[in-house]
């Protein structure tokens, strides 16, 4: 019924919509705040996301 190119186009369209959503949400924010915002968006969308800073000062995003 649908070929691979159709499915690929659907995924591309979805990816572009998500990219626009994320760009609008984090526009003008610093790095730390962008991470927090992106983690919150994913959490709001039903993913179990935890953002934490490790001992070396690096940020870890855990998606469960």
PDB file of C-alpha atoms in Angstrom:
ATOM      1  CA  UNK A   1       0.000   0.000   0.000  1.00  0.00           C
ATOM      2  CA  UNK A   2       2.718   2.503   1.014  1.00  0.00           C
ATOM      3  CA  UNK A   3       6.294   2.250  -0.133  1.00  0.00           C
ATOM      4  CA  UNK A   4       9.496   3.050   1.746  1.00  0.00           C
ATOM      5  CA  UNK A   5       9.769   6.541   0.268  1.00  0.00           C
ATOM      6  CA  UNK A   6       6.319   7.446   1.627  1.00  0.00           C
ATOM      7  CA  UNK A   7       7.250   6.280   5.111  1.00  0.00           C
ATOM      8  CA  UNK A   8      10.569   8.123   4.841  1.00  0.00           C
ATOM      9  CA  UNK A   9       8.743  11.332   3.928  1.00  0.00           C
ATOM     10  CA  UNK A  10       6.463  10.942   6.941  1.00  0.00           C
ATOM     11  CA  UNK A  11       9.465  10.600   9.241  1.00  0.00           C
ATOM     12  CA  UNK A  12      11.187  13.598   7.631  1.00  0.00           C
ATOM     13  CA  UNK A  13       8.074  15.727   8.117  1.00  0.00           C
ATOM     14  CA  UNK A  14       7.785  14.665  11.750  1.00  0.00           C
ATOM     15  CA  UNK A  15      11.467  15.409  12.338  1.00  0.00           C
ATOM     16  CA  UNK A  16      11.139  18.909  10.857  1.00  0.00           C
ATOM     17  CA  UNK A  17       8.108  19.666  13.032  1.00  0.00           C
ATOM     18  CA  UNK A  18       9.954  18.534  16.158  1.00  0.00           C
ATOM     19  CA  UNK A  19      13.022  20.537  15.199  1.00  0.00           C
ATOM     20  CA  UNK A  20      10.895  23.690  14.796  1.00  0.00           C
ATOM     21  CA  UNK A  21       9.160  23.034  18.118  1.00  0.00           C
ATOM     22  CA  UNK A  22      12.476  22.617  19.925  1.00  0.00           C
ATOM     23  CA  UNK A  23      14.088  25.638  18.270  1.00  0.00           C
ATOM     24  CA  UNK A  24      11.181  27.872  19.265  1.00  0.00           C
ATOM     25  CA  UNK A  25      11.241  26.550  22.825  1.00  0.00           C
ATOM     26  CA  UNK A  26      14.963  27.133  23.396  1.00  0.00           C
ATOM     27  CA  UNK A  27      15.457  30.314  21.392  1.00  0.00           C
ATOM     28  CA  UNK A  28      17.659  32.779  23.256  1.00  0.00           C
ATOM     29  CA  UNK A  29      18.471  30.403  26.107  1.00  0.00           C
ATOM     30  CA  UNK A  30      21.909  29.478  27.360  1.00  0.00           C
ATOM     31  CA  UNK A  31      23.203  25.925  27.165  1.00  0.00           C
ATOM     32  CA  UNK A  32      22.089  24.800  30.650  1.00  0.00           C
ATOM     33  CA  UNK A  33      18.593  26.232  30.237  1.00  0.00           C
ATOM     34  CA  UNK A  34      18.260  24.666  26.760  1.00  0.00           C
ATOM     35  CA  UNK A  35      19.041  21.251  28.244  1.00  0.00           C
ATOM     36  CA  UNK A  36      16.456  21.777  30.983  1.00  0.00           C
ATOM     37  CA  UNK A  37      13.847  22.916  28.467  1.00  0.00           C
ATOM     38  CA  UNK A  38      14.460  20.004  26.086  1.00  0.00           C
ATOM     39  CA  UNK A  39      14.328  17.514  28.958  1.00  0.00           C
ATOM     40  CA  UNK A  40      11.050  19.045  30.148  1.00  0.00           C
ATOM     41  CA  UNK A  41       9.534  18.881  26.653  1.00  0.00           C
ATOM     42  CA  UNK A  42      10.443  15.206  26.386  1.00  0.00           C
ATOM     43  CA  UNK A  43       9.027  14.555  29.858  1.00  0.00           C
ATOM     44  CA  UNK A  44       5.805  16.376  28.948  1.00  0.00           C
ATOM     45  CA  UNK A  45       5.553  14.219  25.815  1.00  0.00           C
ATOM     46  CA  UNK A  46       5.519  11.072  27.931  1.00  0.00           C
ATOM     47  CA  UNK A  47       9.181  10.130  28.042  1.00  0.00           C
ATOM     48  CA  UNK A  48      10.657   9.629  31.471  1.00  0.00           C
ATOM     49  CA  UNK A  49      13.570  12.066  31.371  1.00  0.00           C
ATOM     50  CA  UNK A  50      16.011  12.955  34.104  1.00  0.00           C
ATOM     51  CA  UNK A  51      18.663  15.640  33.706  1.00  0.00           C
ATOM     52  CA  UNK A  52      21.542  15.565  36.138  1.00  0.00           C
ATOM     53  CA  UNK A  53      25.004  17.021  36.454  1.00  0.00           C
ATOM     54  CA  UNK A  54      27.757  14.537  37.244  1.00  0.00           C
ATOM     55  CA  UNK A  55      30.820  15.132  39.386  1.00  0.00           C
ATOM     56  CA  UNK A  56      32.898  16.419  36.477  1.00  0.00           C
ATOM     57  CA  UNK A  57      30.340  19.117  35.734  1.00  0.00           C
ATOM     58  CA  UNK A  58      29.046  17.373  32.628  1.00  0.00           C
ATOM     59  CA  UNK A  59      25.311  17.069  32.065  1.00  0.00           C
ATOM     60  CA  UNK A  60      23.661  13.686  31.633  1.00  0.00           C
ATOM     61  CA  UNK A  61      20.206  13.193  30.183  1.00  0.00           C
ATOM     62  CA  UNK A  62      18.625   9.863  31.051  1.00  0.00           C
ATOM     63  CA  UNK A  63      15.611   8.684  29.079  1.00  0.00           C
ATOM     64  CA  UNK A  64      13.915   5.731  30.708  1.00  0.00           C
TER      65      UNK A  64
END
